[in-house]
Amino acid sequence: MSEQSSRPFTIAVLISGSGSNLQALLDDQTGYTVGLVLADRAGAYGLQRALAAQVPTVCLPLRRPKDRDTRLAWERQVAAAIDIFDPDLIVMAGWMRVMSADFIERYARRIINQHPALLPDDSGATYRLASGGTIPAIRGAHAVRDALRLGVAVSGCTVHWVTPEVDVGRGLARAEVPVLPTDDETALHERIKREERRLIVEVVRQLAAEHQQGKTEN
């Protein structure tokens, strides 16, 4: 976390798309400030949301994502942009890029991510529901689609710390969402998104409060 003590808890939000979770964070800003919005796609509508809120924006499209040297150079640009603003926390809110271990370790314990499925606190293959039952831990970019394919009765979302291993960081908050017989991918995802917006605000508020308490105690 940043050692600066004269400013509010500041977050950088990384987005790839519409930015509905970003909007929830912009609308709240209780105990924290959105200091930067960074997108990897020029057409990401979340950039317009940030501009409307007068938040600094950076757009860094990744061209030739399969080329290792290009990708590493792009990651250095992303890191340079983040470092200018020196956020206390980086929030991956609909960010569709998997970052390298070097990038993650550069910001160790400063990056959180949203995932549209229920994840355990480790690399385990299952998640235990509040009811006591278990479901598969659904990782990867198509978690909502996979939940329907697997026929689970309950899905949901997780906010977790980001680690070099994808989707295995310790969970900070979760919400269960029932899967309805009539659900298609869009309908289920929309209900999950409602919970995601609530959770991400709660988690950022909590981390900001803990950060402020730590400064007070020191």
mmCIF file of C-alpha atoms in Angstrom:
data_model
loop_
_atom_site.group_PDB
_atom_site.id
_atom_site.type_symbol
_atom_site.label_atom_id
_atom_site.label_comp_id
_atom_site.label_asym_id
_atom_site.label_seq_id
_atom_site.Cartn_x
_atom_site.Cartn_y
_atom_site.Cartn_z
ATOM 1 C CA MET A 1 0.000 0.000 0.000
ATOM 2 C CA SER A 2 1.070 3.571 -0.609
ATOM 3 C CA GLU A 3 2.790 5.304 2.289
ATOM 4 C CA GLN A 4 1.319 8.694 1.436
ATOM 5 C CA SER A 5 -0.770 9.872 4.362
ATOM 6 C CA SER A 6 -2.138 13.203 3.181
ATOM 7 C CA ARG A 7 -4.536 11.926 0.548
ATOM 8 C CA PRO A 8 -7.594 9.665 0.552
ATOM 9 C CA PHE A 9 -7.317 5.979 -0.243
ATOM 10 C CA THR A 10 -6.922 5.967 -4.025
ATOM 11 C CA ILE A 11 -7.781 3.208 -6.465
ATOM 12 C CA ALA A 12 -6.950 2.553 -10.101
ATOM 13 C CA VAL A 13 -9.623 0.645 -12.003
ATOM 14 C CA LEU A 14 -8.673 -1.546 -14.971
ATOM 15 C CA ILE A 15 -11.452 -2.224 -17.486
ATOM 16 C CA SER A 16 -12.011 -3.861 -20.847
ATOM 17 C CA GLY A 17 -15.674 -3.151 -21.531
ATOM 18 C CA SER A 18 -18.808 -1.292 -20.499
ATOM 19 C CA GLY A 19 -17.640 -0.423 -17.003
ATOM 20 C CA SER A 20 -20.824 -1.136 -15.040
ATOM 21 C CA ASN A 21 -18.775 -2.159 -12.011
ATOM 22 C CA LEU A 22 -16.635 0.936 -12.492
ATOM 23 C CA GLN A 23 -19.820 3.016 -12.408
ATOM 24 C CA ALA A 24 -20.766 1.507 -9.058
ATOM 25 C CA LEU A 25 -17.361 2.500 -7.690
ATOM 26 C CA LEU A 26 -17.625 6.001 -9.167
ATOM 27 C CA ASP A 27 -21.087 6.498 -7.696
ATOM 28 C CA ASP A 28 -19.998 5.445 -4.228
ATOM 29 C CA GLN A 29 -16.472 6.698 -3.416
ATOM 30 C CA THR A 30 -17.096 6.363 0.329
ATOM 31 C CA GLY A 31 -13.712 6.457 2.032
ATOM 32 C CA TYR A 32 -11.866 6.143 -1.261
ATOM 33 C CA THR A 33 -11.262 8.012 -4.525
ATOM 34 C CA VAL A 34 -11.099 6.650 -8.064
ATOM 35 C CA GLY A 35 -7.819 8.171 -9.243
ATOM 36 C CA LEU A 36 -7.341 6.429 -12.592
ATOM 37 C CA VAL A 37 -9.288 4.362 -15.095
ATOM 38 C CA LEU A 38 -7.174 2.350 -17.515
ATOM 39 C CA ALA A 39 -8.631 0.428 -20.464
ATOM 40 C CA ASP A 40 -7.070 -2.012 -22.886
ATOM 41 C CA ARG A 41 -9.668 -1.325 -25.597
ATOM 42 C CA ALA A 42 -10.320 2.002 -27.288
ATOM 43 C CA GLY A 43 -14.039 1.258 -27.547
ATOM 44 C CA ALA A 44 -14.499 0.443 -23.865
ATOM 45 C CA TYR A 45 -17.565 2.421 -22.766
ATOM 46 C CA GLY A 46 -16.156 2.604 -19.270
ATOM 47 C CA LEU A 47 -13.792 5.296 -20.542
ATOM 48 C CA GLN A 48 -16.812 7.515 -21.206
ATOM 49 C CA ARG A 49 -18.079 6.862 -17.694
ATOM 50 C CA ALA A 50 -14.720 7.926 -16.279
ATOM 51 C CA LEU A 51 -14.551 11.066 -18.409
ATOM 52 C CA ALA A 52 -18.072 12.016 -17.329
ATOM 53 C CA ALA A 53 -16.895 11.723 -13.723
ATOM 54 C CA GLN A 54 -13.765 13.782 -14.520
ATOM 55 C CA VAL A 55 -11.456 10.903 -13.632
ATOM 56 C CA PRO A 56 -8.116 10.631 -15.475
ATOM 57 C CA THR A 57 -8.164 7.938 -18.152
ATOM 58 C CA VAL A 58 -5.522 5.988 -20.033
ATOM 59 C CA CYS A 59 -6.187 3.714 -23.007
ATOM 60 C CA LEU A 60 -3.479 1.203 -23.915
ATOM 61 C CA PRO A 61 -4.702 -1.313 -26.515
ATOM 62 C CA LEU A 62 -2.699 -4.512 -26.733
ATOM 63 C CA ARG A 63 -1.784 -5.310 -30.303
ATOM 64 C CA ARG A 64 -0.404 -8.738 -31.173
ATOM 65 C CA PRO A 65 -1.268 -10.211 -27.748
ATOM 66 C CA LYS A 66 0.288 -13.564 -28.619
ATOM 67 C CA ASP A 67 3.701 -12.008 -29.233
ATOM 68 C CA ARG A 68 5.618 -12.269 -25.953
ATOM 69 C CA ASP A 69 7.872 -9.245 -26.469
ATOM 70 C CA THR A 70 4.940 -7.063 -27.505
ATOM 71 C CA ARG A 71 2.944 -8.161 -24.491
ATOM 72 C CA LEU A 72 5.774 -7.524 -22.030
ATOM 73 C CA ALA A 73 6.385 -4.073 -23.512
ATOM 74 C CA TRP A 74 2.668 -3.346 -23.165
ATOM 75 C CA GLU A 75 2.712 -4.475 -19.531
ATOM 76 C CA ARG A 76 5.547 -2.051 -18.867
ATOM 77 C CA GLN A 77 3.406 0.746 -20.321
ATOM 78 C CA VAL A 78 0.497 -0.256 -18.105
ATOM 79 C CA ALA A 79 2.762 -0.298 -15.050
ATOM 80 C CA ALA A 80 4.228 3.099 -15.940
ATOM 81 C CA ALA A 81 0.750 4.619 -16.197
ATOM 82 C CA ILE A 82 -0.299 3.116 -12.874
ATOM 83 C CA ASP A 83 2.881 4.245 -11.146
ATOM 84 C CA ILE A 84 2.284 7.873 -12.132
ATOM 85 C CA PHE A 85 -0.867 7.833 -9.984
ATOM 86 C CA ASP A 86 0.583 5.533 -7.284
ATOM 87 C CA PRO A 87 -2.753 4.017 -6.232
ATOM 88 C CA ASP A 88 -3.225 2.244 -2.941
ATOM 89 C CA LEU A 89 -5.256 -0.448 -4.689
ATOM 90 C CA ILE A 90 -5.711 -1.727 -8.245
ATOM 91 C CA VAL A 91 -9.179 -3.050 -9.069
ATOM 92 C CA MET A 92 -9.610 -5.352 -12.062
ATOM 93 C CA ALA A 93 -13.271 -4.699 -12.870
ATOM 94 C CA GLY A 94 -14.101 -6.569 -16.043
ATOM 95 C CA TRP A 95 -10.426 -6.610 -17.045
ATOM 96 C CA MET A 96 -9.987 -9.397 -19.596
ATOM 97 C CA ARG A 97 -6.194 -9.674 -19.658
ATOM 98 C CA VAL A 98 -4.133 -12.185 -17.716
ATOM 99 C CA MET A 99 -1.058 -10.336 -16.481
ATOM 100 C CA SER A 100 2.401 -11.834 -16.039
ATOM 101 C CA ALA A 101 3.768 -12.996 -12.703
ATOM 102 C CA ASP A 102 6.250 -10.114 -12.778
ATOM 103 C CA PHE A 103 3.420 -7.594 -13.095
ATOM 104 C CA ILE A 104 1.386 -9.204 -10.304
ATOM 105 C CA GLU A 105 4.374 -9.394 -7.980
ATOM 106 C CA ARG A 106 5.206 -5.744 -8.669
ATOM 107 C CA TYR A 107 1.871 -4.861 -7.041
ATOM 108 C CA ALA A 108 1.700 -7.695 -4.523
ATOM 109 C CA ARG A 109 -1.303 -7.367 -2.179
ATOM 110 C CA ARG A 110 -2.488 -4.347 -4.123
ATOM 111 C CA ILE A 111 -4.605 -5.982 -6.858
ATOM 112 C CA ILE A 112 -8.107 -7.378 -6.516
ATOM 113 C CA ASN A 113 -10.256 -8.995 -9.184
ATOM 114 C CA GLN A 114 -13.899 -9.843 -9.752
ATOM 115 C CA HIS A 115 -14.796 -13.284 -11.043
ATOM 116 C CA PRO A 116 -18.332 -14.333 -12.059
ATOM 117 C CA ALA A 117 -18.280 -17.649 -10.211
ATOM 118 C CA LEU A 118 -17.730 -18.950 -6.692
ATOM 119 C CA LEU A 119 -14.090 -19.697 -5.935
ATOM 120 C CA PRO A 120 -12.434 -21.305 -2.891
ATOM 121 C CA ASP A 121 -9.498 -19.721 -1.092
ATOM 122 C CA ASP A 122 -7.013 -22.018 -2.804
ATOM 123 C CA SER A 123 -6.547 -23.937 -6.039
ATOM 124 C CA GLY A 124 -9.124 -26.537 -5.026
ATOM 125 C CA ALA A 125 -11.512 -28.025 -7.549
ATOM 126 C CA THR A 126 -14.706 -27.423 -5.562
ATOM 127 C CA TYR A 127 -16.478 -24.687 -3.606
ATOM 128 C CA ARG A 128 -18.616 -25.357 -0.529
ATOM 129 C CA LEU A 129 -21.954 -23.560 -0.613
ATOM 130 C CA ALA A 130 -23.704 -22.009 2.381
ATOM 131 C CA SER A 131 -26.089 -24.980 2.267
ATOM 132 C CA GLY A 132 -23.173 -27.358 2.812
ATOM 133 C CA GLY A 133 -23.260 -28.757 -0.708
ATOM 134 C CA THR A 134 -20.394 -28.415 -3.147
ATOM 135 C CA ILE A 135 -20.103 -27.240 -6.733
ATOM 136 C CA PRO A 136 -17.163 -27.173 -9.138
ATOM 137 C CA ALA A 137 -14.859 -24.168 -8.816
ATOM 138 C CA ILE A 138 -15.353 -22.594 -12.235
ATOM 139 C CA ARG A 139 -12.315 -20.645 -13.376
ATOM 140 C CA GLY A 140 -11.449 -18.970 -16.655
ATOM 141 C CA ALA A 141 -12.949 -16.423 -19.025
ATOM 142 C CA HIS A 142 -16.272 -18.216 -19.658
ATOM 143 C CA ALA A 143 -17.394 -18.960 -16.123
ATOM 144 C CA VAL A 144 -21.069 -18.071 -16.633
ATOM 145 C CA ARG A 145 -21.348 -20.176 -19.775
ATOM 146 C CA ASP A 146 -19.548 -23.030 -18.039
ATOM 147 C CA ALA A 147 -21.894 -22.855 -15.039
ATOM 148 C CA LEU A 148 -24.837 -23.473 -17.360
ATOM 149 C CA ARG A 149 -22.992 -26.186 -19.239
ATOM 150 C CA LEU A 150 -22.171 -27.990 -15.992
ATOM 151 C CA GLY A 151 -25.757 -27.706 -14.770
ATOM 152 C CA VAL A 152 -24.994 -26.264 -11.331
ATOM 153 C CA ALA A 153 -27.983 -25.097 -9.294
ATOM 154 C CA VAL A 154 -26.061 -22.198 -7.746
ATOM 155 C CA SER A 155 -23.452 -19.880 -9.200
ATOM 156 C CA GLY A 156 -22.328 -16.448 -8.029
ATOM 157 C CA CYS A 157 -19.310 -14.201 -7.865
ATOM 158 C CA THR A 158 -16.081 -13.720 -5.944
ATOM 159 C CA VAL A 159 -13.851 -10.746 -5.217
ATOM 160 C CA HIS A 160 -10.338 -11.987 -4.513
ATOM 161 C CA TRP A 161 -6.715 -10.987 -4.245
ATOM 162 C CA VAL A 162 -4.823 -11.479 -7.502
ATOM 163 C CA THR A 163 -1.882 -13.870 -7.499
ATOM 164 C CA PRO A 164 0.356 -15.097 -10.325
ATOM 165 C CA GLU A 165 -1.801 -18.235 -10.547
ATOM 166 C CA VAL A 166 -5.087 -17.222 -12.162
ATOM 167 C CA ASP A 167 -8.281 -17.263 -10.064
ATOM 168 C CA VAL A 168 -6.787 -18.823 -6.937
ATOM 169 C CA GLY A 169 -6.107 -15.795 -4.700
ATOM 170 C CA ARG A 170 -7.746 -15.577 -1.277
ATOM 171 C CA GLY A 171 -11.366 -14.527 -1.464
ATOM 172 C CA LEU A 172 -12.453 -11.237 0.082
ATOM 173 C CA ALA A 173 -16.195 -11.543 -0.527
ATOM 174 C CA ARG A 174 -18.622 -13.830 -2.303
ATOM 175 C CA ALA A 175 -22.290 -13.894 -3.213
ATOM 176 C CA GLU A 176 -24.342 -16.920 -4.223
ATOM 177 C CA VAL A 177 -26.779 -16.566 -7.123
ATOM 178 C CA PRO A 178 -29.323 -19.312 -7.894
ATOM 179 C CA VAL A 179 -29.407 -20.635 -11.436
ATOM 180 C CA LEU A 180 -32.992 -20.637 -12.721
ATOM 181 C CA PRO A 181 -34.393 -23.238 -15.127
ATOM 182 C CA THR A 182 -35.106 -20.484 -17.659
ATOM 183 C CA ASP A 183 -31.636 -18.936 -17.496
ATOM 184 C CA ASP A 184 -29.510 -18.411 -20.542
ATOM 185 C CA GLU A 185 -26.016 -16.949 -20.304
ATOM 186 C CA THR A 186 -27.227 -13.347 -20.556
ATOM 187 C CA ALA A 187 -29.930 -13.668 -17.900
ATOM 188 C CA LEU A 188 -27.681 -15.416 -15.399
ATOM 189 C CA HIS A 189 -24.816 -13.021 -16.007
ATOM 190 C CA GLU A 190 -27.056 -9.994 -15.425
ATOM 191 C CA ARG A 191 -28.084 -11.291 -11.992
ATOM 192 C CA ILE A 192 -24.466 -12.070 -11.143
ATOM 193 C CA LYS A 193 -23.441 -8.569 -12.230
ATOM 194 C CA ARG A 194 -25.899 -7.035 -9.760
ATOM 195 C CA GLU A 195 -24.145 -8.885 -6.961
ATOM 196 C CA GLU A 196 -20.717 -7.999 -8.364
ATOM 197 C CA ARG A 197 -21.514 -4.289 -8.224
ATOM 198 C CA ARG A 198 -22.576 -4.568 -4.603
ATOM 199 C CA LEU A 199 -19.596 -6.697 -3.580
ATOM 200 C CA ILE A 200 -16.883 -4.638 -5.242
ATOM 201 C CA VAL A 201 -18.049 -1.477 -3.473
ATOM 202 C CA GLU A 202 -18.215 -3.269 -0.119
ATOM 203 C CA VAL A 203 -14.724 -4.720 -0.525
ATOM 204 C CA VAL A 204 -13.099 -1.452 -1.586
ATOM 205 C CA ARG A 205 -14.789 0.381 1.296
ATOM 206 C CA GLN A 206 -13.503 -2.252 3.724
ATOM 207 C CA LEU A 207 -9.938 -2.178 2.400
ATOM 208 C CA ALA A 208 -9.958 1.615 2.500
ATOM 209 C CA ALA A 209 -11.157 1.565 6.115
ATOM 210 C CA GLU A 210 -8.481 -0.961 7.091
ATOM 211 C CA HIS A 211 -5.839 1.152 5.380
ATOM 212 C CA GLN A 212 -6.984 4.268 7.220
ATOM 213 C CA GLN A 213 -7.047 2.418 10.530
ATOM 214 C CA GLY A 214 -3.485 1.241 9.928
ATOM 215 C CA LYS A 215 -2.336 4.805 9.291
ATOM 216 C CA THR A 216 -4.065 5.985 12.464
ATOM 217 C CA GLU A 217 -2.476 3.252 14.559
ATOM 218 C CA ASN A 218 0.952 4.074 13.164
#
